[in-house]
PDB file of C-alpha atoms and ligand atoms in Angstrom:
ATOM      1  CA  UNK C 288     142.813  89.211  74.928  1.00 76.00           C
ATOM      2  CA  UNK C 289     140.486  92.104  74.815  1.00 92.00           C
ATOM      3  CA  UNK C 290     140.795  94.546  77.412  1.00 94.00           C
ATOM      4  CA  UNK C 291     138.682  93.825  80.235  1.00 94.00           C
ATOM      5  CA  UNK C 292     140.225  90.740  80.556  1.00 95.00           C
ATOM      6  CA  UNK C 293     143.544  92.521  80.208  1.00 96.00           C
ATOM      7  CA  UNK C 294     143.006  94.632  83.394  1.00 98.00           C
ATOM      8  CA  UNK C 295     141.754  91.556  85.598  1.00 97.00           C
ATOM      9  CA  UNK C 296     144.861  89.685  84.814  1.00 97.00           C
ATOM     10  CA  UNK C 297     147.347  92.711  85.963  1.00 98.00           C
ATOM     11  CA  UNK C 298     148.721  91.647  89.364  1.00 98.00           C
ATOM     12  CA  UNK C 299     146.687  94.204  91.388  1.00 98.00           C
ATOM     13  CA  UNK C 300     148.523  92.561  94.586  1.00 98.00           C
ATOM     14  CA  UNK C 301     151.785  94.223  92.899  1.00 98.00           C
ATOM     15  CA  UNK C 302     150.050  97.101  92.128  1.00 98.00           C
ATOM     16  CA  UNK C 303     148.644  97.414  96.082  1.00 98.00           C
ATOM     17  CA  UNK C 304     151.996  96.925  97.133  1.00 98.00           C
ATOM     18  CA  UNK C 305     153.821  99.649  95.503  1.00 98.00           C
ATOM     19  CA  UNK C 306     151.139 102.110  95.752  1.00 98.00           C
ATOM     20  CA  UNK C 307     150.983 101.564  99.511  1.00 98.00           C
ATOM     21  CA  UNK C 308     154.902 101.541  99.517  1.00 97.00           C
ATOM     22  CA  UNK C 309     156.082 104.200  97.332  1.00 98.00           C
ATOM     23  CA  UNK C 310     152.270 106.501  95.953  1.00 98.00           C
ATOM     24  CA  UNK C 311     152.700 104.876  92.287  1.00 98.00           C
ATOM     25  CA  UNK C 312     152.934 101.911  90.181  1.00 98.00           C
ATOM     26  CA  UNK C 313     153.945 100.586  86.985  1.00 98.00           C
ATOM     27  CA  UNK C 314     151.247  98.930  85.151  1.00 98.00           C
ATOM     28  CA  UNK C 315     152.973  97.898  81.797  1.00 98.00           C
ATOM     29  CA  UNK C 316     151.832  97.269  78.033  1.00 97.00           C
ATOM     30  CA  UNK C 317     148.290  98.175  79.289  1.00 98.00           C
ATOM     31  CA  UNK C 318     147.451  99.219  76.004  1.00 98.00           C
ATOM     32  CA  UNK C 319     148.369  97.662  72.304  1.00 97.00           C
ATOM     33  CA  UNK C 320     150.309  99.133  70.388  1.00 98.00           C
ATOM     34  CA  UNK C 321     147.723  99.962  67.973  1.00 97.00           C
ATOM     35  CA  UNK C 322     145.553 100.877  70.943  1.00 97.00           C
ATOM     36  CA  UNK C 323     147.768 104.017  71.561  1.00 98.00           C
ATOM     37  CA  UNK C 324     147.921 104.415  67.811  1.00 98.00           C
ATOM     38  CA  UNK C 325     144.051 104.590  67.058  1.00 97.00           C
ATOM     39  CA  UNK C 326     144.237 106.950  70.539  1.00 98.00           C
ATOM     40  CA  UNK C 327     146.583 109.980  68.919  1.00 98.00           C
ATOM     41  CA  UNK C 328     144.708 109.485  65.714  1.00 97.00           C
ATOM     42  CA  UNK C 329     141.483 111.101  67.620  1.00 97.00           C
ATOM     43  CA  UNK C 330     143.692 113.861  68.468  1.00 97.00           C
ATOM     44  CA  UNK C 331     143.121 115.803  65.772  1.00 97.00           C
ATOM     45  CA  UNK C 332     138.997 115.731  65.335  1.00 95.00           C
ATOM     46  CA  UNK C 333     137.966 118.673  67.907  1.00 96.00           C
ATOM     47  CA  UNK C 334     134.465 116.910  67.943  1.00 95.00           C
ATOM     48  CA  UNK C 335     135.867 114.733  70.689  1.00 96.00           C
ATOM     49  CA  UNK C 336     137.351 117.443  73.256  1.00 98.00           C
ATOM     50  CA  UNK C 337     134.906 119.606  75.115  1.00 98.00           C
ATOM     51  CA  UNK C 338     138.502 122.212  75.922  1.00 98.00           C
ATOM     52  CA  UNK C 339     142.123 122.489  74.422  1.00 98.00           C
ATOM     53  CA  UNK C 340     144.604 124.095  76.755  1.00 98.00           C
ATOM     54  CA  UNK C 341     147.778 126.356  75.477  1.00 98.00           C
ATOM     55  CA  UNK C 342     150.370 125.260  78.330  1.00 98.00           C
ATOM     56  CA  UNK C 343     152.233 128.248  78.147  1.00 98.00           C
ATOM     57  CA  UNK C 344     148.889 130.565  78.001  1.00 98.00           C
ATOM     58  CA  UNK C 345     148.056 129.376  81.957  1.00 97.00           C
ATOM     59  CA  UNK C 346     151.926 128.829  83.253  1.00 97.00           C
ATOM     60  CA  UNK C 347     151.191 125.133  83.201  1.00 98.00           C
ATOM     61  CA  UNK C 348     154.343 124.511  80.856  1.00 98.00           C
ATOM     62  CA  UNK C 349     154.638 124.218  77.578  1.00 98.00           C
ATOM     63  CA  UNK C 350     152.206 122.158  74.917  1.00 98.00           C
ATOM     64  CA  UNK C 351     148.702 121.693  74.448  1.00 98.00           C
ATOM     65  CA  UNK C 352     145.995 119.115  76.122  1.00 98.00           C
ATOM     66  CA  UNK C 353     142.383 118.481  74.919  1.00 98.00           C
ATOM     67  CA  UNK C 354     139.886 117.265  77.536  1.00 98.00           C
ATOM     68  CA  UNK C 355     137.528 114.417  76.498  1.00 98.00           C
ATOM     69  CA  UNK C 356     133.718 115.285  76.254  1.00 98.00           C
ATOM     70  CA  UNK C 357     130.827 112.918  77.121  1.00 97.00           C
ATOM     71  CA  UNK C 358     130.677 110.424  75.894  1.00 97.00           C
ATOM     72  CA  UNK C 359     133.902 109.697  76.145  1.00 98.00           C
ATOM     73  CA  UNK C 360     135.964 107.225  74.077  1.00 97.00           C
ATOM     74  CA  UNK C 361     135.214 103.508  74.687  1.00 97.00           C
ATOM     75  CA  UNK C 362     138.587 102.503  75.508  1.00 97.00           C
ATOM     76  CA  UNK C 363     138.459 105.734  78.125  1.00 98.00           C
ATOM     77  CA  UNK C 364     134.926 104.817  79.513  1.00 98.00           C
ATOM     78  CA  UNK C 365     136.639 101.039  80.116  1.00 97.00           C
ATOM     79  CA  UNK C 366     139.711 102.000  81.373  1.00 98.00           C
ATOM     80  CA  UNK C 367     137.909 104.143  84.346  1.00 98.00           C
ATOM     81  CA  UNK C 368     135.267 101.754  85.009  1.00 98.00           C
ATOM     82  CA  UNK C 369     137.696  98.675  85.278  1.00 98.00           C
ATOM     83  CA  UNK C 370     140.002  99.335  86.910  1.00 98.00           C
ATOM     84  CA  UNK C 371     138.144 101.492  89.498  1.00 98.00           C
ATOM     85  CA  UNK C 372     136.751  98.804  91.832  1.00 98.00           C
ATOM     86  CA  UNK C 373     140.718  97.382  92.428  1.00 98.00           C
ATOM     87  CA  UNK C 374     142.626 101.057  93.206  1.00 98.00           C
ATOM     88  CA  UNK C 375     139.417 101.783  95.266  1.00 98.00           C
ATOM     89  CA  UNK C 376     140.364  99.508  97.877  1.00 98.00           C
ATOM     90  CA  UNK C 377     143.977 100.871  98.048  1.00 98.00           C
ATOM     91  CA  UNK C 378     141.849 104.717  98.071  1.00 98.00           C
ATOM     92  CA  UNK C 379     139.994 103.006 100.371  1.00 98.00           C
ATOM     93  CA  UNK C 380     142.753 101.378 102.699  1.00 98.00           C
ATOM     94  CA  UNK C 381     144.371 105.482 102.553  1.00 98.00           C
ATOM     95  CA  UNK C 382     141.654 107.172 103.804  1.00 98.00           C
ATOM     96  CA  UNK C 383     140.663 104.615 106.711  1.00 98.00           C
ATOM     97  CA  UNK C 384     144.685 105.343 108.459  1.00 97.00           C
ATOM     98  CA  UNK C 385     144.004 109.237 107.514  1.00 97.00           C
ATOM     99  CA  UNK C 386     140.918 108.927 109.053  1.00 96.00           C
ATOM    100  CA  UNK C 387     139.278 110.193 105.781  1.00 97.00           C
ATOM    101  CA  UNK C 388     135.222 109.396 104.888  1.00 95.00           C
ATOM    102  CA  UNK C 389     134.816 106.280 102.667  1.00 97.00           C
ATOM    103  CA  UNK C 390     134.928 106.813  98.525  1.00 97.00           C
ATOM    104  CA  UNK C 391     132.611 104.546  96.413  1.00 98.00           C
ATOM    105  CA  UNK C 392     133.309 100.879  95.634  1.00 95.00           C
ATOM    106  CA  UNK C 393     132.247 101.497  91.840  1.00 97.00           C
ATOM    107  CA  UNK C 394     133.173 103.887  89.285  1.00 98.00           C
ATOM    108  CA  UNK C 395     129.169 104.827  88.407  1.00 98.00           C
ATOM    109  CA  UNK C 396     129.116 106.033  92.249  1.00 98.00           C
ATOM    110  CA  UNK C 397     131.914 108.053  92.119  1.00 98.00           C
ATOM    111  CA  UNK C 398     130.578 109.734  88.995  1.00 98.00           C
ATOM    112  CA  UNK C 399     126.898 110.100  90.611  1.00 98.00           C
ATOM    113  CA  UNK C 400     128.548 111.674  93.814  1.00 98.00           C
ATOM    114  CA  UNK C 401     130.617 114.374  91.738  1.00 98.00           C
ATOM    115  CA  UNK C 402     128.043 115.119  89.825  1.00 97.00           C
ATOM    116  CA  UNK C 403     125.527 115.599  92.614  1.00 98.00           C
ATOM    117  CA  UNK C 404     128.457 118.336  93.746  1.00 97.00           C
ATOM    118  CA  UNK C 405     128.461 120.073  90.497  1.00 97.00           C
ATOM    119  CA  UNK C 406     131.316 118.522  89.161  1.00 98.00           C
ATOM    120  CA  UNK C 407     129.500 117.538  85.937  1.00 98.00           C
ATOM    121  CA  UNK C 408     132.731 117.800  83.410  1.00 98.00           C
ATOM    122  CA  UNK C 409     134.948 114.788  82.046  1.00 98.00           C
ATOM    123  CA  UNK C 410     138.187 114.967  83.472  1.00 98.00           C
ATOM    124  CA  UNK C 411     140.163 112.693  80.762  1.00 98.00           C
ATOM    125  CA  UNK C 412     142.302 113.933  78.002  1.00 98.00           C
ATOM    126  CA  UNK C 413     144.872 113.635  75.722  1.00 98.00           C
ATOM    127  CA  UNK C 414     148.351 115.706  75.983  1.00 98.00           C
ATOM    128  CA  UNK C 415     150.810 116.331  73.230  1.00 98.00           C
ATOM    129  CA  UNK C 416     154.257 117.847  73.591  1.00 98.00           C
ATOM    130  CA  UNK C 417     157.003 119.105  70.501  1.00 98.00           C
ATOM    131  CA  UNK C 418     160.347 119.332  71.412  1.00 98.00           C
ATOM    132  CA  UNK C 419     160.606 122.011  74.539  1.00 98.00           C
ATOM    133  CA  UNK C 420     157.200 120.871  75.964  1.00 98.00           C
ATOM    134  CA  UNK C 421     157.053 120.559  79.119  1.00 98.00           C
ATOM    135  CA  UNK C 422     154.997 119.705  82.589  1.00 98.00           C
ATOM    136  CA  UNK C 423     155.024 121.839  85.298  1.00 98.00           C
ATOM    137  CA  UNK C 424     154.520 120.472  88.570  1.00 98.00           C
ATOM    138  CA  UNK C 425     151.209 120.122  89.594  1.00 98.00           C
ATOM    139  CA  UNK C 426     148.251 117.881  90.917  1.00 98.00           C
ATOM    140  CA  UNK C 427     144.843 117.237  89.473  1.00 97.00           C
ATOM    141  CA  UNK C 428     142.093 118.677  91.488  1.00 96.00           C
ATOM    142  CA  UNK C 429     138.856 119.838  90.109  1.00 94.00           C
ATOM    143  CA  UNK C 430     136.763 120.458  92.941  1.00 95.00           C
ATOM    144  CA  UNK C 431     135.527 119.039  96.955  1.00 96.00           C
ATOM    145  CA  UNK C 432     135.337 115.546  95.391  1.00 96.00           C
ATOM    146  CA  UNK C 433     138.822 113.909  94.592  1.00 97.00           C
ATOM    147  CA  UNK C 434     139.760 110.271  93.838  1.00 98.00           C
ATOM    148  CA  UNK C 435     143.379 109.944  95.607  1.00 98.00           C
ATOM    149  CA  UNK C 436     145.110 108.693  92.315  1.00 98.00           C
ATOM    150  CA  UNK C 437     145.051 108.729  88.831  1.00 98.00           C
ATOM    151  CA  UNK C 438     146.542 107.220  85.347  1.00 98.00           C
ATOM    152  CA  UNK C 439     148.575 108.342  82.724  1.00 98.00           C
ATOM    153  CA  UNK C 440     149.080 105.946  79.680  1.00 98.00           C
ATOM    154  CA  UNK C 441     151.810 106.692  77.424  1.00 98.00           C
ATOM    155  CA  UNK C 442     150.805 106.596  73.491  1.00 98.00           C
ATOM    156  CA  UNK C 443     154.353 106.230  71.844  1.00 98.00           C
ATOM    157  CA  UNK C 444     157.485 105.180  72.157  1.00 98.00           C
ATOM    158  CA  UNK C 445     160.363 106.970  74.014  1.00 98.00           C
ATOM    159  CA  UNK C 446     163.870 106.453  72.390  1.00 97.00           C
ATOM    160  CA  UNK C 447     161.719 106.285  68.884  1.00 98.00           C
ATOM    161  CA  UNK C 448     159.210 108.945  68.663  1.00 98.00           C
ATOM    162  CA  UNK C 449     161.087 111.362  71.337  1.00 98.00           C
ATOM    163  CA  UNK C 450     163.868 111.797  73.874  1.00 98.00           C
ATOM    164  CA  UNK C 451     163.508 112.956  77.013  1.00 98.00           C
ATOM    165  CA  UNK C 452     159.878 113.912  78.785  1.00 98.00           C
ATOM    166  CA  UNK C 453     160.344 111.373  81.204  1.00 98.00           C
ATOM    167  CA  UNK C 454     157.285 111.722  83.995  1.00 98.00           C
ATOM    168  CA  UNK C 455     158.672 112.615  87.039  1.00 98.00           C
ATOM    169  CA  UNK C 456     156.942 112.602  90.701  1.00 98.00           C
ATOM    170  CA  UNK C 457     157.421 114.440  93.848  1.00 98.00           C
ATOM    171  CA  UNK C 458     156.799 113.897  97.275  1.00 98.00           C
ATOM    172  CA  UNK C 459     156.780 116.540 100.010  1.00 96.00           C
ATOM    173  CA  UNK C 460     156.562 114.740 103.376  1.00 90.00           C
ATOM    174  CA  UNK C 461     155.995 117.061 106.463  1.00 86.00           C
ATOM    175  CA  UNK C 462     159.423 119.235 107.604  1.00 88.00           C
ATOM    176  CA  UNK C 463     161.043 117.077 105.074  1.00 90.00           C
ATOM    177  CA  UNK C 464     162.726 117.572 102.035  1.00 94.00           C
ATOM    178  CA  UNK C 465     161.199 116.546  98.721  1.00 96.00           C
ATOM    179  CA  UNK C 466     162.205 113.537  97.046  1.00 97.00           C
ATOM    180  CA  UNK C 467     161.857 113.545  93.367  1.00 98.00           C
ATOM    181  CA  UNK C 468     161.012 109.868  91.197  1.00 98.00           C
ATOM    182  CA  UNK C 469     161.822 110.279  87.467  1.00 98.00           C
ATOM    183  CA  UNK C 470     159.703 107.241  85.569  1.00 97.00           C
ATOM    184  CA  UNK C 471     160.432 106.426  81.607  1.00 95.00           C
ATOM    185  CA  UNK C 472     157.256 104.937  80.074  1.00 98.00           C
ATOM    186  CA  UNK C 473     157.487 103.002  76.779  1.00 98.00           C
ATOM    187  CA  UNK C 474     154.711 102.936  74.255  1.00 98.00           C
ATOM    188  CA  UNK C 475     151.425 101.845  76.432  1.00 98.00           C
ATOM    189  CA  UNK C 476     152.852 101.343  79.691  1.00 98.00           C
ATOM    190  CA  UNK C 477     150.615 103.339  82.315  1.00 98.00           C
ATOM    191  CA  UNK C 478     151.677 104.341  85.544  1.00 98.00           C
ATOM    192  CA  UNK C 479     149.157 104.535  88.260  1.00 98.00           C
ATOM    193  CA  UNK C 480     149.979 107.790  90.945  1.00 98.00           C
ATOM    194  CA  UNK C 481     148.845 109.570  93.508  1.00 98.00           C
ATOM    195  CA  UNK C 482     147.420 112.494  93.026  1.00 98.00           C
ATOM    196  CA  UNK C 483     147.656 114.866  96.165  1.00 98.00           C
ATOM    197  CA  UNK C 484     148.344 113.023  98.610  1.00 98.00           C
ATOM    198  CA  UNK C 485     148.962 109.490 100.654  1.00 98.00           C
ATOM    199  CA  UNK C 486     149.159 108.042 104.149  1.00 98.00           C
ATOM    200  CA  UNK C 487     152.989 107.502 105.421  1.00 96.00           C
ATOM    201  CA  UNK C 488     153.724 105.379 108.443  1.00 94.00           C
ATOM    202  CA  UNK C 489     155.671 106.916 111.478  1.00 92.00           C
ATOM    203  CA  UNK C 490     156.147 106.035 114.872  1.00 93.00           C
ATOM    204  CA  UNK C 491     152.801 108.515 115.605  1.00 90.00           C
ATOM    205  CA  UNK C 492     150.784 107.348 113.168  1.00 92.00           C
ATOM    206  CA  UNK C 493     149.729 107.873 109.642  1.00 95.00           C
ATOM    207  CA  UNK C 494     150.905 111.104 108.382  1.00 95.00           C
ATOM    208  CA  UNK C 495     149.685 112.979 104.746  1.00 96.00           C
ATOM    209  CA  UNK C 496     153.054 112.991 102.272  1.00 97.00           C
ATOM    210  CA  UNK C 497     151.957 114.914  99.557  1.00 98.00           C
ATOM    211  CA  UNK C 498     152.651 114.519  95.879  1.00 98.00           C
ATOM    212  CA  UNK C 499     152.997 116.642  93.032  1.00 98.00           C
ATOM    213  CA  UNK C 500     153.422 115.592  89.205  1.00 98.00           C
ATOM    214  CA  UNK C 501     155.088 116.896  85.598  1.00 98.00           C
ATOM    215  CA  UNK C 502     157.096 115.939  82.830  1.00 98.00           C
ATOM    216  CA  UNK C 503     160.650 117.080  82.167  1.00 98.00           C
ATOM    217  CA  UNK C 504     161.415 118.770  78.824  1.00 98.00           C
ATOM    218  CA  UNK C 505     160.713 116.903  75.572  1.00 98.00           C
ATOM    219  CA  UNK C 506     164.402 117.182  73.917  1.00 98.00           C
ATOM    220  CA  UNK C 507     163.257 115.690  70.371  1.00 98.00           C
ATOM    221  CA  UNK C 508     160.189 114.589  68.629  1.00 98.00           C
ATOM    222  CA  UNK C 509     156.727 114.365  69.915  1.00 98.00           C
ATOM    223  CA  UNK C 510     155.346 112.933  73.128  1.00 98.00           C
ATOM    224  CA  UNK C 511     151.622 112.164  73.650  1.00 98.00           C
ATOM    225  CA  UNK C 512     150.202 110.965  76.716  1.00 98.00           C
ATOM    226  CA  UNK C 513     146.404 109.602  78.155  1.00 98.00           C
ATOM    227  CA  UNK C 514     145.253 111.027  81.186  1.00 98.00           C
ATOM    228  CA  UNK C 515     143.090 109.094  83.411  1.00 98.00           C
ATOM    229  CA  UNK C 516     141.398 111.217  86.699  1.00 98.00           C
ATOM    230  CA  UNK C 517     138.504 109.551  88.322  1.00 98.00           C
ATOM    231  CA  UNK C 518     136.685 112.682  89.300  1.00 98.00           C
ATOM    232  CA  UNK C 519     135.016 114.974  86.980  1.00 98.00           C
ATOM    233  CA  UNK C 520     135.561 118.753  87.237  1.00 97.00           C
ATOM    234  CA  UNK C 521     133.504 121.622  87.951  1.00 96.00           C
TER     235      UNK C 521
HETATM  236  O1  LIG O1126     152.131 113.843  80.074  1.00 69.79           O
HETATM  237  C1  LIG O1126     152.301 113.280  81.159  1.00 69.79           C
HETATM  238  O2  LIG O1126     153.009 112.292  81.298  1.00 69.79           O
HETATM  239  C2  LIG O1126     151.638 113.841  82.385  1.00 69.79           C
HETATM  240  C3  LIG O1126     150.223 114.152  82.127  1.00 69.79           C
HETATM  241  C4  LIG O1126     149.487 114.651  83.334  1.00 69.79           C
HETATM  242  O3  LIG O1126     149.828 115.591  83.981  1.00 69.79           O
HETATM  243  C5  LIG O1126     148.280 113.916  83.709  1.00 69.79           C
HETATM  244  O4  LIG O1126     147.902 112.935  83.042  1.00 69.79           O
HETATM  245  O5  LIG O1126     147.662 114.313  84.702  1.00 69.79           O
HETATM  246 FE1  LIG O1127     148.443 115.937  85.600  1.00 69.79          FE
END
């Protein structure tokens, strides 16, 4: 089945569901094994990435991310375009309770918008973690446009190809304290989160809960990961 068909078959009801319940969802085997494969072998080629980060240079952690450049990988280009027009609904859905404007139905909108705001940049990339690496807490905003939630696809296999770096997520509801979700991804599972925040229910209304995201440390082998934001960066 080749991909597009992949992502109209995923039970986006499910998906709704769990975002609207708990700010992420399990979306498993999106890719094939040999999907994730052919992704770390464009690792490497430095014709691909418009920036490589040093973690530990910026406090972000420790190992090393490349951000895609335009055009970006076809797989990539899919990925954001598909599955956009379901999650926008649930974005959608969010920032009606929060009283929030409206985002885009489409994926090309989106783009046009954050461009037209000088947020010209792709936002997609690939991280890699040794043993040590980690994630520091943190959420993905690149400027005054945001898309509420993002992916991250992992590219090999926990238990095989390294131990530990499981991806964890935090929310921070108002006076509250934070409660922490630790997720274990095998080989081409993605997990779709939220990336600053979404709309809780209380007896007053919809309130913001807001959500950060990292990975604990990588205790053996090598982890590599493809991250999916909707929005492109200043
Ligand atoms: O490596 C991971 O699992 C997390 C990557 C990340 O922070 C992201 O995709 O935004
Ligand atoms: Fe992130």
């Amino acid at each position: 089945m080749n991909l597009h068909q992949h992502i109209k078959n995923i039970n986006w009801n499910g998906v709704t569901e769990c975002m609207n319940a708990k700010g992420y969802a399990l979306i498993p085997g999106l890719l094939s094994s040999e999907g994730c494969d052919e992704m770390i072998a464009l690792y490497p080629d430095e014709k691909n990435y418009r920036k490589t980060i040093q973690m530990e240079n910026h406090g972000y952690g420790i190992g090393q991310y490349k951000y895609f450049s335009y055009p970006l990988p076809g797989v990539v280009q899919q990925i954001r375009k598909d599955i956009y027009p379901y999650i926008s609904v649930i974005a959608n859905h969010w920032m009606h309770v929060l009283g929030l404007n409206t985002l885009p139905a489409s994926f090309n909108e989106l783009n046009a918008l954050c461009h037209q705001h000088g947020q010209l940049r792709p936002t997609p990339l690939i991280l890699k973690y040794n043993k040590g690496g980690f994630n520091a807490l943190h959420q993905d905003l690149y400027g005054q446009i945001y898309f509420p939630m993002q992916l991250v696809i992992c590219l090999n296999q926990t238990g095989a190809d390294f131990c530990g770096g499981e991806f964890v997520l935090v929310e921070q509801k108002p006076r509250m304290q934070s409660k922490a979700s630790v997720i274990n991804l095998n080989k081409g599972d993605a997990l779709l989160f939220t990336t600053n925040y979404r709309p809780v229910k209380s007896v007053k209304g919809y309130y913001r809960a807001n959500m950060r995201h990292g990975v604990i440390e990588i205790t053996s082998g090598e982890r590599y990961t493809l991250g999916i934001i909707f929005h492109d960066a200043i």
